[in-house]
Amino acid sequence: MSDISRRKLITTGLAAAAGVSALGVAARMAQKYGLVPPDHGGIYGLGETLTYASQRLLTRHSLAREFRRNQISKIPLANEMAPPNEAFKRLQSGGFADWRLSVDGLVDRPASFSLNQLKSYPIRSQITQLACEEGWSYIAEWIGAPLSHVLEVVGTQPKARYVVYFSIEPDWWESIDMADALHPQTFLAYGMNGNELPVGNGGPLRLRLPRQLGYKSVKFITHLTVTDSLKGFGKGLGSASPEAGYAWYAGI
Ligand SMILES: Nc1nc2c(c(=O)[nH]1)N[C@H]1C(S)=C(S)[C@@H](COP(=O)(O)O)O[C@H]1N2
Ligand SMILES: [Mo]
């Protein structure tokens, strides 16, 4: 069966199963097709599975809305914060010349990239909205390298299912599936509104993921790892967010 018709069948099946409130059937179908998010346990488990599965099937290739330049927010609402720690401050005082992004896991060529190396890759920009789960948002131009390009450079292996990414700020780590990791709007962003990315907004390097809520756009990224399972990370729920009560999949 073609990918499209199979998808249509699964989508229709999921919707029908949910419609007759046979939610267990929908959950079993999602399981069968690998559409269960890592934080599916607990009270909201079934809801999380249905949200993730139906979004993946219906909107797998959709783009987040892009805005016009004159719609860029005058004052980007930064979750203002001091530079996170001593390690960060040391790198900052050296102009981030020693900042590295290490990439490992299920890749053929593990590597450690400087900001200059990342900046030598095709430069892309997008004017998109960053939406916080608390209700505020702003529109900015994000400049960076598509994560897909960096994954191509290191050579992602066929078994890859997720990319886990870590901040220099302890306890800030997240993961996304390969559909989001390879999505054209998923950036390693180092610029904003024509300038370097300000530290307040996650400079010198943050992940920018406009199809999910702000908390998935982790600031101060130093490490990525490609994996086929999220079980070995933290409490095995996929990221720090579900450990704090937020959904792993935060699609908008
Ligand atoms: N390392 C790190 N990344 C982070 C956060 C943080 O506190 N530390 N806050 C997250 C949340 S909850 C949101 S809404 C956005 C805010 O991005 P902004 O400061 O550019 O508005 O960053 C996300 N990434
Ligand atoms: Mo947020």
PDB file of C-alpha atoms in Angstrom, residues 103-193:
ATOM      1  CA  VAL A 103      26.894  15.543  17.862  1.00  0.00           C
ATOM      2  CA  ASP A 104      26.975  11.820  18.554  1.00  0.00           C
ATOM      3  CA  GLY A 105      24.802   8.722  18.864  1.00  0.00           C
ATOM      4  CA  LEU A 106      23.492   6.895  15.788  1.00  0.00           C
ATOM      5  CA  VAL A 107      25.624   8.836  13.316  1.00  0.00           C
ATOM      6  CA  ASP A 108      28.430   7.738  10.997  1.00  0.00           C
ATOM      7  CA  ARG A 109      30.731  10.689  11.746  1.00  0.00           C
ATOM      8  CA  PRO A 110      30.384  12.071  15.301  1.00  0.00           C
ATOM      9  CA  ALA A 111      31.592  15.664  15.310  1.00  0.00           C
ATOM     10  CA  SER A 112      32.082  18.801  17.335  1.00  0.00           C
ATOM     11  CA  PHE A 113      31.162  22.035  15.545  1.00  0.00           C
ATOM     12  CA  SER A 114      32.280  25.587  16.257  1.00  0.00           C
ATOM     13  CA  LEU A 115      29.844  28.422  15.648  1.00  0.00           C
ATOM     14  CA  ASN A 116      31.905  29.462  12.638  1.00  0.00           C
ATOM     15  CA  GLN A 117      31.541  26.004  11.139  1.00  0.00           C
ATOM     16  CA  LEU A 118      27.781  26.122  11.657  1.00  0.00           C
ATOM     17  CA  LYS A 119      27.716  29.591  10.099  1.00  0.00           C
ATOM     18  CA  SER A 120      29.535  28.265   7.014  1.00  0.00           C
ATOM     19  CA  TYR A 121      26.577  26.013   6.206  1.00  0.00           C
ATOM     20  CA  PRO A 122      23.643  27.202   4.084  1.00  0.00           C
ATOM     21  CA  ILE A 123      22.083  30.124   5.946  1.00  0.00           C
ATOM     22  CA  ARG A 124      18.322  30.022   6.236  1.00  0.00           C
ATOM     23  CA  SER A 125      15.871  32.418   7.819  1.00  0.00           C
ATOM     24  CA  GLN A 126      12.252  32.292   8.858  1.00  0.00           C
ATOM     25  CA  ILE A 127       9.901  34.841  10.379  1.00  0.00           C
ATOM     26  CA  THR A 128       7.850  32.791  12.798  1.00  0.00           C
ATOM     27  CA  GLN A 129       6.136  33.072  16.124  1.00  0.00           C
ATOM     28  CA  LEU A 130       7.540  31.750  19.368  1.00  0.00           C
ATOM     29  CA  ALA A 131       4.605  30.791  21.570  1.00  0.00           C
ATOM     30  CA  CYS A 132       5.106  30.105  25.263  1.00  0.00           C
ATOM     31  CA  GLU A 133       2.826  27.648  27.009  1.00  0.00           C
ATOM     32  CA  GLU A 134       1.978  30.488  29.419  1.00  0.00           C
ATOM     33  CA  GLY A 135       0.117  32.347  26.690  1.00  0.00           C
ATOM     34  CA  TRP A 136       2.496  35.057  25.464  1.00  0.00           C
ATOM     35  CA  SER A 137       4.213  35.043  22.110  1.00  0.00           C
ATOM     36  CA  TYR A 138       6.338  37.109  19.774  1.00  0.00           C
ATOM     37  CA  ILE A 139       7.313  37.110  16.131  1.00  0.00           C
ATOM     38  CA  ALA A 140      10.962  37.250  15.120  1.00  0.00           C
ATOM     39  CA  GLU A 141      13.218  36.476  12.233  1.00  0.00           C
ATOM     40  CA  TRP A 142      15.354  33.448  13.073  1.00  0.00           C
ATOM     41  CA  ILE A 143      18.599  32.857  11.230  1.00  0.00           C
ATOM     42  CA  GLY A 144      20.587  29.651  11.297  1.00  0.00           C
ATOM     43  CA  ALA A 145      21.412  26.316   9.771  1.00  0.00           C
ATOM     44  CA  PRO A 146      18.654  23.777   9.271  1.00  0.00           C
ATOM     45  CA  LEU A 147      19.192  20.937  11.750  1.00  0.00           C
ATOM     46  CA  SER A 148      18.697  18.589   8.781  1.00  0.00           C
ATOM     47  CA  HIS A 149      21.890  19.936   7.214  1.00  0.00           C
ATOM     48  CA  VAL A 150      23.972  19.180  10.302  1.00  0.00           C
ATOM     49  CA  LEU A 151      22.407  15.721  10.515  1.00  0.00           C
ATOM     50  CA  GLU A 152      23.408  15.159   6.907  1.00  0.00           C
ATOM     51  CA  VAL A 153      26.990  16.204   7.665  1.00  0.00           C
ATOM     52  CA  VAL A 154      27.277  13.647  10.487  1.00  0.00           C
ATOM     53  CA  GLY A 155      25.371  10.970   8.587  1.00  0.00           C
ATOM     54  CA  THR A 156      22.317   9.853  10.532  1.00  0.00           C
ATOM     55  CA  GLN A 157      21.951   6.086  10.573  1.00  0.00           C
ATOM     56  CA  PRO A 158      18.752   4.370   9.385  1.00  0.00           C
ATOM     57  CA  LYS A 159      17.825   3.258  12.916  1.00  0.00           C
ATOM     58  CA  ALA A 160      17.562   6.885  14.074  1.00  0.00           C
ATOM     59  CA  ARG A 161      14.184   7.799  15.545  1.00  0.00           C
ATOM     60  CA  TYR A 162      14.826  10.809  17.781  1.00  0.00           C
ATOM     61  CA  VAL A 163      17.231  13.679  18.283  1.00  0.00           C
ATOM     62  CA  VAL A 164      17.895  14.571  21.919  1.00  0.00           C
ATOM     63  CA  TYR A 165      19.329  18.034  22.546  1.00  0.00           C
ATOM     64  CA  PHE A 166      20.979  19.484  25.616  1.00  0.00           C
ATOM     65  CA  SER A 167      21.581  22.990  26.919  1.00  0.00           C
ATOM     66  CA  ILE A 168      24.647  24.148  28.814  1.00  0.00           C
ATOM     67  CA  GLU A 169      21.997  25.024  31.398  1.00  0.00           C
ATOM     68  CA  PRO A 170      21.573  21.908  33.505  1.00  0.00           C
ATOM     69  CA  ASP A 171      18.155  20.245  33.401  1.00  0.00           C
ATOM     70  CA  TRP A 172      17.193  21.783  30.054  1.00  0.00           C
ATOM     71  CA  TRP A 173      17.033  19.012  27.541  1.00  0.00           C
ATOM     72  CA  GLU A 174      14.406  17.972  25.043  1.00  0.00           C
ATOM     73  CA  SER A 175      13.935  15.565  22.170  1.00  0.00           C
ATOM     74  CA  ILE A 176      12.033  15.471  18.903  1.00  0.00           C
ATOM     75  CA  ASP A 177      11.255  12.719  16.429  1.00  0.00           C
ATOM     76  CA  MET A 178      12.978  12.543  13.042  1.00  0.00           C
ATOM     77  CA  ALA A 179       9.971  14.124  11.285  1.00  0.00           C
ATOM     78  CA  ASP A 180      10.557  17.309  13.287  1.00  0.00           C
ATOM     79  CA  ALA A 181      14.349  16.986  13.256  1.00  0.00           C
ATOM     80  CA  LEU A 182      14.390  16.905   9.441  1.00  0.00           C
ATOM     81  CA  HIS A 183      11.652  19.513   9.055  1.00  0.00           C
ATOM     82  CA  PRO A 184      12.814  22.511   6.975  1.00  0.00           C
ATOM     83  CA  GLN A 185      11.852  25.023   9.686  1.00  0.00           C
ATOM     84  CA  THR A 186      13.797  23.263  12.452  1.00  0.00           C
ATOM     85  CA  PHE A 187      16.937  25.351  12.870  1.00  0.00           C
ATOM     86  CA  LEU A 188      20.054  25.562  14.902  1.00  0.00           C
ATOM     87  CA  ALA A 189      19.591  29.315  15.229  1.00  0.00           C
ATOM     88  CA  TYR A 190      22.472  31.710  15.827  1.00  0.00           C
ATOM     89  CA  GLY A 191      20.877  34.939  14.568  1.00  0.00           C
ATOM     90  CA  MET A 192      17.761  36.959  15.216  1.00  0.00           C
ATOM     91  CA  ASN A 193      16.324  39.982  13.376  1.00  0.00           C
TER      92      ASN A 193
END
